[in-house]
Amino acid sequence: MTTVIAMRDAGFILGAYAATVAVIGSFALWVLRAGRRSGRLVDDEEKYWT
Amino acid sequence: MTVGRLRTARRIAAKDLLVERRSRVLVNQVLPFSGLVMVVFAFALGTGGVLERSAPGLIWLAVLFSTLITVQRSFAIETADGALESLRVAGVDPVALFIGKAAALACELIALITVLLGLAVVLYGAEPRAEGIVLLVTTAISATCALAALGTIYGGLAAGGPGRETLLPLLILPVAAPVLIGATRGVEAALGTDRTAVSEGWPWVGLLTVFAVAVGVSGALAFGTLIED
Amino acid sequence: MTPTTSPQPTARRATGTRATRVLGIVTLVMLGWLLLFGLVLSPADIDQGDAVRIMYVHVPTVWLAYLAFIVTAVCSGLYLFGKRHSLGFDRVAGASAEIGVVFMALTLISGSLWGRITWGVYWQWDARLTTTALLFVTYIGYLAVRGLDGTRERRARRSAVIGLLAVVEIPLVHWSVRLWRSLHQEATILDTDLDVDIDGLMLFTLFSGVIAFTLLFVWLLLHRTRTIALDDLLASRGLDRAIAERRAEVSSSSPSGGGS
């Protein structure tokens, strides 16, 4: 971890990684949660992937 | 392109212009608005040379903003009493409808641009040079055709239902970038802003023409689907 | 109200299957791998120093965003010109555009942070950057059009047309912006491009990034397409139920001659 902190411009670099992880993570969670919510209301035979 | 299609297009354009002449919305509302925009630019930019240098761009920004209103107006008269729907149900060719609406819009925009260019001479000191007149007129015409085609495509979609008015700027502005860039550079060359030569303007007219043709053709093909509802 | 059509309503599953679960785990591992190599194991660049590490997330996101928009365009075309006008293509087009917009937003964020380090400013009016920003806004507009009201078919047809119009317009936008930038060749402090000489471990890290984000794209696309399919199903069922209720209302109220 010390090598990471020792980087020059660590704030910007880690910020870019953090933004990427945060945005993708929340988008993925949102998609999964929406799927779970709607999936409960539909029978499995109607889902083409089951 | 059949003769019948052109005749229908001409009738639709004539109808739009007649409605416009009767209601005078363009003269009473859109023109004052765009004049006001030109004045407000001066407040924002100050008068110390910046205004004179950016005059060509400001003219086209004012045109772009006014185009948005004019497009909304052009389709509001159609949807207010379901006129567009009746035209569609009556089997009017969507290609003719597109050409007609775009032609009427182009006529209105040309009138608007002429006034704004005159206003720019007065307010911004943007006087055209004699050798740049042909370039100025060609740029204005090609940019107008491009804007009219673009406005008609997305205007038809945005007029389809309530609450869609705010969609129009979002759809038009990103793809209007070529028009704004090309028309501004063309007028810069025509006016000689920043010591540009007249010959530097012609490639931009080429760009505008290509854009107008591409958007016009694809718009004519797409229009039928976009006004379906 | 008891379900009469299916006697035994089976377990209600979400959008995952065994395949997507495996894919999801592999994606997570690859993303962790990318973090490890991108932040720790890969060397700093000679010219750019540690700033080059941003490339490992910046470049894959922009590539995948472009790929997502290509998928949208292709699926729009397949929907519109295919014989069956399958709504499946429309759903893939919509899901792909959404993911593309998310990836492109990430590209813009990481790119501006990278620019802040190498150029000293967040934004530069370079042709590539400007086109990317305009592309981003264009697809936000596309998603707005998808959100408009209407029947499924109308919405699908409309957004397919908008998706294909973008294909005509984007090259023209790019061309005009390039012409515009080539006019003003200002030699400034900003002349360091984001390009770097890549070799060895750096190339390997970038390659892992592309693979990780490609897997992520496929995983997101599968899930998002299924979510849209579920929502469509629920919407149409809601409509069916409304019609059925209306019918029941009419048939029960007509013989008795009124009443609520």
Coordinates of C-alpha atoms in Angstrom, one line a residue:
Chain A
M1 CA 0.0 0.0 0.0
T2 CA 2.9 2.3 0.7
T3 CA 4.0 2.1 -3.0
V4 CA 0.6 3.3 -4.0
I5 CA 0.6 6.2 -1.7
A6 CA 4.1 7.2 -2.8
M7 CA 2.9 7.7 -6.4
R8 CA 3.0 11.2 -7.8
D9 CA -0.4 12.7 -8.3
A10 CA -1.8 9.8 -6.3
G11 CA -5.0 11.8 -5.7
F12 CA -5.9 12.1 -9.4
I13 CA -4.9 8.5 -10.2
L14 CA -6.6 6.9 -7.3
G15 CA -9.6 9.2 -7.9
A16 CA -9.9 7.9 -11.5
Y17 CA -9.8 4.3 -10.3
A18 CA -12.2 5.1 -7.5
A19 CA -14.7 6.8 -9.8
T20 CA -14.5 3.8 -12.2
V21 CA -15.1 1.3 -9.5
A22 CA -17.9 3.3 -7.8
V23 CA -19.8 4.1 -11.0
I24 CA -19.6 0.5 -12.4
G25 CA -20.4 -1.0 -9.0
S26 CA -23.5 1.1 -8.5
F27 CA -24.7 0.6 -12.0
A28 CA -24.2 -3.2 -11.7
L29 CA -26.0 -3.2 -8.3
W30 CA -28.8 -1.2 -9.8
V31 CA -29.3 -3.6 -12.7
L32 CA -29.1 -6.7 -10.4
R33 CA -31.6 -5.2 -7.9
A34 CA -34.0 -4.2 -10.7
G35 CA -33.8 -7.7 -12.1
R36 CA -34.5 -9.3 -8.8
R37 CA -37.4 -7.0 -8.0
S38 CA -39.1 -7.6 -11.4
G39 CA -38.0 -11.3 -11.5
R40 CA -40.1 -12.0 -8.4
L41 CA -43.3 -11.0 -10.2
V42 CA -42.8 -13.2 -13.3
D43 CA -43.0 -16.9 -13.5
D44 CA -39.9 -18.7 -14.6
E45 CA -41.4 -20.2 -17.7
E46 CA -41.8 -16.8 -19.1
K47 CA -38.1 -15.9 -18.7
Y48 CA -36.4 -16.9 -21.9
W49 CA -33.1 -17.5 -20.1
T50 CA -34.4 -20.2 -17.7
Chain B
M1 CA -38.8 12.1 -57.0
T2 CA -42.2 12.3 -58.6
V3 CA -44.0 15.5 -59.7
G4 CA -46.9 14.7 -57.4
R5 CA -44.6 14.4 -54.4
L6 CA -43.1 17.8 -55.1
R7 CA -46.5 19.4 -55.6
T8 CA -47.7 18.0 -52.2
A9 CA -44.5 19.3 -50.6
R10 CA -45.1 22.8 -52.1
R11 CA -48.7 22.8 -50.8
I12 CA -47.5 21.9 -47.3
A13 CA -44.8 24.6 -47.4
A14 CA -47.3 27.2 -48.7
K15 CA -49.7 26.2 -45.9
D16 CA -47.1 26.6 -43.2
L17 CA -46.0 30.0 -44.5
L18 CA -49.6 31.1 -44.7
V19 CA -50.3 30.1 -41.1
E20 CA -47.1 32.0 -40.2
R21 CA -48.1 35.1 -42.1
R22 CA -51.5 35.1 -40.4
S23 CA -50.3 34.5 -36.9
R24 CA -47.2 36.6 -37.1
V25 CA -45.5 34.6 -34.4
L26 CA -42.2 34.8 -36.2
V27 CA -42.3 38.6 -36.5
N28 CA -43.8 39.3 -33.1
Q29 CA -41.9 36.8 -31.0
V30 CA -39.0 35.0 -32.5
L31 CA -37.4 38.0 -34.2
P32 CA -37.5 40.1 -31.0
F33 CA -36.1 37.2 -29.1
S34 CA -33.2 36.7 -31.4
G35 CA -32.5 40.4 -31.4
L36 CA -32.5 40.3 -27.7
V37 CA -30.0 37.4 -27.6
M38 CA -27.6 39.5 -29.8
V39 CA -27.9 42.3 -27.2
V40 CA -27.4 40.0 -24.2
F41 CA -24.2 38.6 -25.8
A42 CA -22.8 42.1 -25.6
F43 CA -23.5 42.2 -21.9
A44 CA -21.8 38.9 -21.4
L45 CA -18.7 39.6 -23.5
G46 CA -18.2 43.3 -23.1
T47 CA -17.4 45.6 -26.0
G48 CA -13.6 45.6 -25.9
G49 CA -12.9 43.9 -29.2
V50 CA -14.1 40.4 -28.2
L51 CA -17.6 41.1 -29.5
E52 CA -16.3 42.2 -32.9
R53 CA -14.0 39.1 -33.2
S54 CA -16.7 36.6 -32.2
A55 CA -19.5 38.3 -34.2
P56 CA -19.8 35.4 -36.7
G57 CA -20.2 32.8 -34.0
L58 CA -22.7 34.9 -32.1
I59 CA -24.9 35.4 -35.1
W60 CA -25.1 31.6 -35.6
L61 CA -25.7 31.0 -31.9
A62 CA -28.6 33.4 -32.1
V63 CA -29.8 31.6 -35.2
L64 CA -29.5 28.2 -33.5
F65 CA -31.5 29.3 -30.4
S66 CA -34.2 30.9 -32.7
T67 CA -34.3 27.7 -34.8
L68 CA -35.3 25.7 -31.7
I69 CA -38.2 28.0 -31.1
T70 CA -39.2 28.2 -34.7
V71 CA -39.2 24.4 -35.0
Q72 CA -41.3 24.1 -31.9
R73 CA -43.7 26.6 -33.4
S74 CA -43.7 24.8 -36.7
F75 CA -44.9 21.6 -35.2
A76 CA -47.1 23.2 -32.5
I77 CA -49.4 24.4 -35.3
E78 CA -49.6 20.8 -36.5
T79 CA -50.3 19.0 -33.2
A80 CA -52.5 21.6 -31.6
D81 CA -55.6 20.3 -33.4
G82 CA -54.2 17.0 -34.5
A83 CA -53.4 18.3 -38.0
L84 CA -50.3 16.2 -38.4
E85 CA -52.3 13.1 -37.4
S86 CA -55.0 13.9 -40.0
L87 CA -52.3 14.5 -42.7
R88 CA -50.8 11.1 -41.9
V89 CA -54.2 9.3 -41.8
A90 CA -55.2 11.0 -45.0
G91 CA -52.2 9.2 -46.6
V92 CA -50.0 12.2 -47.3
D93 CA -46.6 11.0 -48.3
P94 CA -44.2 11.4 -45.4
V95 CA -41.3 12.3 -47.7
A96 CA -43.4 15.1 -49.2
L97 CA -44.4 16.2 -45.7
F98 CA -40.8 16.3 -44.6
I99 CA -39.7 18.3 -47.7
G100 CA -42.6 20.7 -47.3
K101 CA -42.1 21.4 -43.6
A102 CA -38.3 21.7 -44.1
A103 CA -38.8 24.1 -47.0
A104 CA -41.1 26.3 -45.0
L105 CA -38.8 26.3 -42.1
A106 CA -35.9 27.2 -44.4
C107 CA -37.8 30.2 -45.7
E108 CA -38.5 31.4 -42.2
L109 CA -34.9 30.9 -41.1
I110 CA -33.5 32.8 -44.2
A111 CA -35.7 35.8 -43.2
L112 CA -34.4 35.5 -39.7
I113 CA -30.8 35.2 -40.7
T114 CA -31.0 38.3 -43.0
V115 CA -32.3 40.4 -40.1
L116 CA -29.7 39.0 -37.7
L117 CA -26.9 39.7 -40.2
G118 CA -28.1 43.3 -40.5
L119 CA -28.3 43.6 -36.7
A120 CA -24.7 42.3 -36.5
V121 CA -23.6 45.1 -38.7
V122 CA -25.2 47.7 -36.4
L123 CA -24.4 46.1 -33.0
Y124 CA -21.1 44.3 -33.6
G125 CA -19.7 46.4 -36.5
A126 CA -19.5 43.2 -38.6
E127 CA -19.5 44.8 -42.1
P128 CA -19.2 42.4 -45.0
R129 CA -16.7 43.0 -47.7
A130 CA -17.7 43.3 -51.3
E131 CA -15.7 40.2 -52.3
G132 CA -17.2 38.1 -49.6
I133 CA -20.8 38.7 -50.5
V134 CA -21.1 35.5 -52.6
L135 CA -19.6 33.4 -49.8
L136 CA -21.8 35.0 -47.2
V137 CA -25.0 34.2 -49.2
T138 CA -23.9 30.6 -50.0
T139 CA -22.9 29.9 -46.4
A140 CA -26.2 31.3 -45.1
I141 CA -28.2 29.2 -47.6
S142 CA -26.4 25.9 -47.0
A143 CA -26.4 26.4 -43.3
T144 CA -30.1 27.2 -43.4
C145 CA -30.9 24.0 -45.4
A146 CA -28.9 21.9 -42.9
L147 CA -30.7 23.5 -39.9
A148 CA -34.1 23.2 -41.5
A149 CA -33.6 19.5 -42.2
L150 CA -32.2 18.8 -38.8
G151 CA -35.0 20.8 -37.1
T152 CA -37.7 19.0 -39.1
I153 CA -36.4 15.5 -38.2
Y154 CA -36.3 16.0 -34.5
G155 CA -39.2 18.5 -34.4
G156 CA -41.5 15.8 -35.7
L157 CA -40.5 13.5 -32.9
A158 CA -40.6 16.1 -30.1
A159 CA -44.0 17.3 -31.2
G160 CA -45.5 13.9 -30.8
G161 CA -46.9 14.3 -27.2
P162 CA -47.1 16.4 -24.2
G163 CA -43.9 16.9 -22.2
R164 CA -41.6 16.4 -25.1
E165 CA -40.7 20.0 -25.8
T166 CA -37.6 19.8 -23.6
L167 CA -36.3 16.9 -25.7
L168 CA -35.7 19.1 -28.8
P169 CA -32.6 21.0 -27.7
L170 CA -31.0 17.8 -26.3
L171 CA -31.5 16.0 -29.6
I172 CA -30.6 18.9 -32.0
L173 CA -27.7 20.7 -30.3
P174 CA -25.1 17.9 -30.3
V175 CA -25.6 17.1 -34.0
A176 CA -25.9 20.8 -34.9
A177 CA -22.2 21.2 -34.1
P178 CA -21.1 20.9 -37.8
V179 CA -23.6 23.6 -38.8
L180 CA -22.4 26.0 -36.0
I181 CA -18.7 25.3 -36.8
G182 CA -19.0 25.5 -40.6
A183 CA -21.3 28.5 -40.7
T184 CA -19.2 30.4 -38.3
R185 CA -16.0 29.8 -40.2
G186 CA -17.8 30.6 -43.5
V187 CA -19.1 34.0 -42.2
E188 CA -15.7 34.7 -40.6
A189 CA -14.1 34.3 -44.0
A190 CA -16.8 36.4 -45.7
L191 CA -16.4 39.2 -43.2
G192 CA -12.6 39.0 -43.0
T193 CA -12.6 38.5 -39.2
D194 CA -9.1 37.8 -37.9
R195 CA -7.7 38.7 -41.4
T196 CA -9.0 35.5 -42.9
A197 CA -9.1 35.2 -46.7
V198 CA -12.4 34.7 -48.6
S199 CA -11.0 31.5 -50.2
E200 CA -10.7 29.9 -46.7
G201 CA -14.5 29.9 -46.4
W202 CA -15.3 27.6 -49.3
P203 CA -14.3 24.3 -47.7
W204 CA -16.8 25.1 -44.9
V205 CA -19.5 25.6 -47.5
G206 CA -18.6 22.2 -48.8
L207 CA -19.0 20.7 -45.3
L208 CA -22.3 22.4 -44.8
T209 CA -23.6 21.2 -48.1
V210 CA -22.6 17.6 -47.4
F211 CA -24.2 17.8 -44.0
A212 CA -27.4 19.3 -45.4
V213 CA -27.7 16.6 -48.1
A214 CA -26.9 13.7 -45.7
V215 CA -29.3 14.9 -43.0
G216 CA -31.9 15.8 -45.6
V217 CA -31.9 12.4 -47.3
S218 CA -31.8 10.4 -44.0
G219 CA -34.5 12.7 -42.5
A220 CA -36.8 12.2 -45.5
L221 CA -36.4 8.4 -45.0
A222 CA -36.8 8.5 -41.3
F223 CA -39.6 11.1 -41.0
G224 CA -42.5 8.7 -41.6
T225 CA -41.5 6.5 -38.6
L226 CA -40.8 9.4 -36.3
I227 CA -44.2 11.1 -36.6
E228 CA -46.2 7.9 -36.3
D229 CA -47.6 8.8 -32.9
Chain C
M1 CA -57.1 -13.6 -6.9
T2 CA -55.6 -17.0 -7.7
P3 CA -53.5 -17.8 -10.8
T4 CA -55.6 -20.1 -13.0
T5 CA -53.4 -20.5 -16.0
S6 CA -50.3 -22.0 -14.4
P7 CA -51.3 -24.3 -11.6
Q8 CA -47.8 -24.4 -10.0
P9 CA -46.1 -21.0 -10.2
T10 CA -42.4 -21.9 -10.1
A11 CA -39.7 -20.3 -8.2
R12 CA -39.2 -16.7 -9.1
R13 CA -35.6 -16.3 -10.4
A14 CA -33.9 -13.0 -11.1
T15 CA -31.8 -12.2 -14.2
G16 CA -28.9 -14.5 -13.3
T17 CA -28.2 -18.0 -14.6
R18 CA -25.3 -20.4 -13.9
A19 CA -23.5 -19.0 -16.9
T20 CA -23.8 -15.3 -15.9
R21 CA -22.7 -16.2 -12.4
V22 CA -19.6 -17.9 -13.7
L23 CA -19.0 -14.9 -16.0
G24 CA -19.6 -12.5 -13.2
I25 CA -17.0 -14.2 -11.0
V26 CA -14.5 -14.3 -13.8
T27 CA -15.1 -10.6 -14.4
L28 CA -14.6 -9.7 -10.8
V29 CA -11.4 -11.7 -10.7
M30 CA -10.2 -9.9 -13.9
L31 CA -11.1 -6.5 -12.5
G32 CA -9.1 -7.3 -9.3
W33 CA -6.3 -8.5 -11.4
L34 CA -6.4 -5.2 -13.4
L35 CA -6.3 -3.2 -10.1
L36 CA -3.3 -5.2 -8.9
F37 CA -1.4 -4.8 -12.1
G38 CA -2.6 -1.3 -12.9
L39 CA -1.9 0.2 -9.5
V40 CA 0.9 -1.9 -8.1
L41 CA 2.8 -4.3 -10.4
S42 CA 3.1 -2.3 -13.6
P43 CA 6.0 0.2 -13.9
A44 CA 5.6 4.0 -14.1
D45 CA 6.2 5.5 -17.5
I46 CA 9.5 7.3 -18.2
D47 CA 7.7 10.4 -19.5
Q48 CA 4.4 10.3 -17.8
G49 CA 5.3 8.8 -14.5
D50 CA 2.5 7.2 -12.5
A51 CA -0.1 9.1 -14.5
V52 CA 0.1 6.3 -17.1
R53 CA -1.8 4.1 -14.7
I54 CA -5.0 5.9 -15.6
M55 CA -4.6 4.6 -19.1
Y56 CA -5.5 1.0 -17.9
V57 CA -9.0 2.1 -17.1
H58 CA -9.4 5.0 -19.6
V59 CA -8.6 3.2 -22.8
P60 CA -10.7 0.0 -22.1
T61 CA -13.7 2.1 -21.2
V62 CA -13.6 4.2 -24.3
W63 CA -13.1 1.2 -26.5
L64 CA -16.0 -0.7 -24.9
A65 CA -18.2 2.5 -25.1
Y66 CA -17.6 2.6 -28.8
L67 CA -18.3 -1.1 -29.1
A68 CA -21.5 -0.6 -27.2
F69 CA -22.7 2.1 -29.6
I70 CA -21.8 -0.1 -32.5
V71 CA -23.9 -2.9 -31.0
T72 CA -26.7 -0.4 -30.6
A73 CA -26.5 0.6 -34.2
V74 CA -26.3 -2.9 -35.5
C75 CA -29.2 -4.1 -33.3
S76 CA -31.3 -1.0 -34.4
G77 CA -30.7 -2.0 -38.0
L78 CA -31.5 -5.6 -37.3
Y79 CA -34.8 -4.6 -35.6
L80 CA -35.8 -2.2 -38.3
F81 CA -34.9 -4.2 -41.4
G82 CA -35.2 -7.7 -40.0
K83 CA -38.2 -9.7 -41.2
R84 CA -39.6 -10.5 -37.8
H85 CA -39.0 -7.1 -36.2
S86 CA -37.9 -8.9 -33.1
L87 CA -38.2 -6.8 -29.9
G88 CA -35.2 -8.7 -28.6
F89 CA -32.9 -6.7 -30.8
D90 CA -34.5 -3.5 -29.5
R91 CA -33.8 -4.5 -25.9
V92 CA -30.2 -5.3 -26.7
A93 CA -29.8 -2.0 -28.5
G94 CA -31.2 -0.1 -25.5
A95 CA -29.2 -2.0 -22.9
S96 CA -26.0 -1.6 -24.9
A97 CA -26.6 2.2 -25.3
E98 CA -27.1 2.5 -21.5
I99 CA -23.9 0.7 -20.8
G100 CA -22.1 2.7 -23.4
V101 CA -23.2 5.9 -21.8
V102 CA -22.0 4.7 -18.4
F103 CA -18.6 3.7 -19.9
M104 CA -18.3 6.9 -21.8
A105 CA -19.0 8.9 -18.6
L106 CA -16.1 7.0 -17.0
T107 CA -13.9 7.7 -20.0
L108 CA -14.6 11.4 -19.7
I109 CA -14.0 11.4 -15.9
S110 CA -10.7 9.4 -16.0
G111 CA -9.6 11.3 -19.1
S112 CA -10.0 14.7 -17.6
L113 CA -8.2 13.6 -14.4
W114 CA -5.4 12.2 -16.7
G115 CA -5.4 15.5 -18.6
R116 CA -5.1 17.5 -15.4
I117 CA -1.9 15.6 -14.6
T118 CA -0.2 15.7 -18.0
W119 CA -1.6 18.9 -19.5
G120 CA -2.4 20.8 -16.3
V121 CA -6.0 21.3 -17.4
Y122 CA -9.0 19.0 -17.2
W123 CA -10.2 19.7 -20.7
Q124 CA -8.6 20.5 -24.0
W125 CA -10.6 21.3 -27.2
D126 CA -9.0 18.5 -29.1
A127 CA -10.9 16.9 -31.9
R128 CA -11.1 13.5 -30.2
L129 CA -12.2 14.9 -26.8
T130 CA -14.8 17.1 -28.4
T131 CA -16.3 14.3 -30.5
T132 CA -16.4 12.0 -27.5
A133 CA -18.3 14.6 -25.5
L134 CA -20.8 15.2 -28.3
L135 CA -21.2 11.4 -28.7
F136 CA -21.9 11.1 -25.0
V137 CA -24.7 13.7 -25.2
T138 CA -26.1 12.2 -28.4
Y139 CA -26.6 8.9 -26.7
I140 CA -28.1 10.5 -23.7
G141 CA -30.6 12.0 -26.1
Y142 CA -31.1 8.5 -27.6
L143 CA -31.9 7.1 -24.1
A144 CA -34.3 10.0 -23.6
V145 CA -36.1 9.0 -26.8
R146 CA -36.3 5.4 -25.5
G147 CA -38.0 6.7 -22.4
L148 CA -40.9 8.3 -24.3
D149 CA -44.4 6.9 -24.1
G150 CA -46.1 4.7 -26.7
T151 CA -46.5 1.0 -27.3
R152 CA -43.5 -1.3 -27.3
E153 CA -43.4 -1.5 -31.1
R154 CA -43.7 2.2 -31.7
R155 CA -41.0 2.9 -29.1
A156 CA -38.7 0.3 -30.6
R157 CA -39.2 1.6 -34.2
R158 CA -38.7 5.2 -33.1
S159 CA -35.5 4.5 -31.1
A160 CA -34.1 2.3 -33.9
V161 CA -34.5 5.2 -36.3
I162 CA -32.8 7.6 -33.8
G163 CA -30.1 5.1 -33.3
L164 CA -29.4 4.8 -37.0
L165 CA -29.6 8.6 -37.5
A166 CA -26.8 8.9 -35.0
V167 CA -24.7 6.6 -37.3
V168 CA -25.1 9.1 -40.1
E169 CA -24.5 12.2 -38.0
I170 CA -21.6 11.1 -35.8
P171 CA -19.0 10.8 -38.6
L172 CA -20.0 14.3 -39.9
V173 CA -19.7 15.7 -36.4
H174 CA -16.3 14.1 -36.1
W175 CA -15.2 15.4 -39.5
S176 CA -16.3 19.0 -38.8
V177 CA -14.7 19.0 -35.3
R178 CA -11.4 17.8 -36.8
L179 CA -11.5 20.4 -39.5
W180 CA -12.2 23.0 -36.9
R181 CA -9.2 22.0 -34.7
S182 CA -6.8 21.7 -37.7
L183 CA -7.4 25.4 -38.3
H184 CA -6.0 26.5 -34.9
Q185 CA -2.6 24.7 -34.6
E186 CA -1.7 26.5 -31.5
A187 CA 1.7 25.2 -30.2
T188 CA 1.2 25.4 -26.5
I189 CA 2.3 23.7 -23.4
L190 CA -0.5 21.3 -24.1
D191 CA 1.3 19.5 -26.9
T192 CA 2.0 16.3 -24.9
D193 CA -0.5 13.8 -26.2
L194 CA -1.9 11.1 -24.1
D195 CA -0.1 8.5 -26.3
V196 CA 2.7 6.6 -24.6
D197 CA 5.2 4.1 -25.7
I198 CA 3.9 0.9 -24.5
D199 CA 5.9 -2.3 -23.9
G200 CA 6.1 -5.4 -21.9
L201 CA 4.2 -5.3 -18.6
M202 CA 2.4 -2.1 -19.5
L203 CA 1.0 -3.7 -22.7
F204 CA 0.0 -6.8 -20.7
T205 CA -1.8 -4.6 -18.1
L206 CA -3.6 -2.7 -20.8
F207 CA -4.6 -6.0 -22.4
S208 CA -5.9 -7.4 -19.1
G209 CA -7.9 -4.1 -18.8
V210 CA -9.5 -4.6 -22.2
I211 CA -10.4 -8.3 -21.4
A212 CA -11.8 -7.3 -18.0
F213 CA -14.0 -4.6 -19.4
T214 CA -15.1 -6.7 -22.3
L215 CA -16.3 -9.4 -19.9
L216 CA -17.9 -6.7 -17.7
F217 CA -19.7 -5.4 -20.8
V218 CA -21.0 -8.8 -21.8
W219 CA -22.2 -9.5 -18.2
L220 CA -23.9 -6.1 -17.9
L221 CA -25.5 -6.5 -21.3
L222 CA -27.0 -9.9 -20.5
H223 CA -28.4 -8.7 -17.2
R224 CA -29.7 -5.4 -18.4
T225 CA -31.3 -6.9 -21.5
R226 CA -33.1 -9.4 -19.3
T227 CA -34.2 -6.7 -16.9
I228 CA -35.7 -4.8 -19.8
A229 CA -37.4 -7.9 -21.0
L230 CA -38.9 -8.4 -17.5
D231 CA -40.1 -4.8 -17.4
D232 CA -41.7 -5.2 -20.8
L233 CA -43.4 -8.4 -19.7
L234 CA -44.8 -6.7 -16.6
A235 CA -45.9 -3.6 -18.5
S236 CA -47.8 -5.7 -21.0
R237 CA -49.3 -7.9 -18.2
G238 CA -50.4 -4.7 -16.4
L239 CA -52.1 -3.7 -19.6
D240 CA -53.7 -7.1 -20.0
R241 CA -55.0 -7.0 -16.5
A242 CA -56.4 -3.5 -16.9
I243 CA -58.2 -4.6 -20.0
A244 CA -59.5 -7.7 -18.2
E245 CA -60.7 -5.7 -15.3
R246 CA -62.4 -3.2 -17.6
R247 CA -64.1 -6.1 -19.4
A248 CA -65.2 -7.7 -16.1
E249 CA -66.5 -4.3 -15.0
V250 CA -68.6 -3.8 -18.2
S251 CA -70.0 -7.4 -18.2
S252 CA -70.9 -7.3 -14.5
S253 CA -72.4 -3.9 -14.6
S254 CA -74.5 -4.2 -17.8
P255 CA -77.0 -6.8 -16.7
S256 CA -77.6 -5.3 -13.3
G257 CA -77.9 -1.9 -15.0
G258 CA -75.3 0.1 -13.2
G259 CA -73.8 0.3 -9.7
S260 CA -70.2 0.8 -8.9

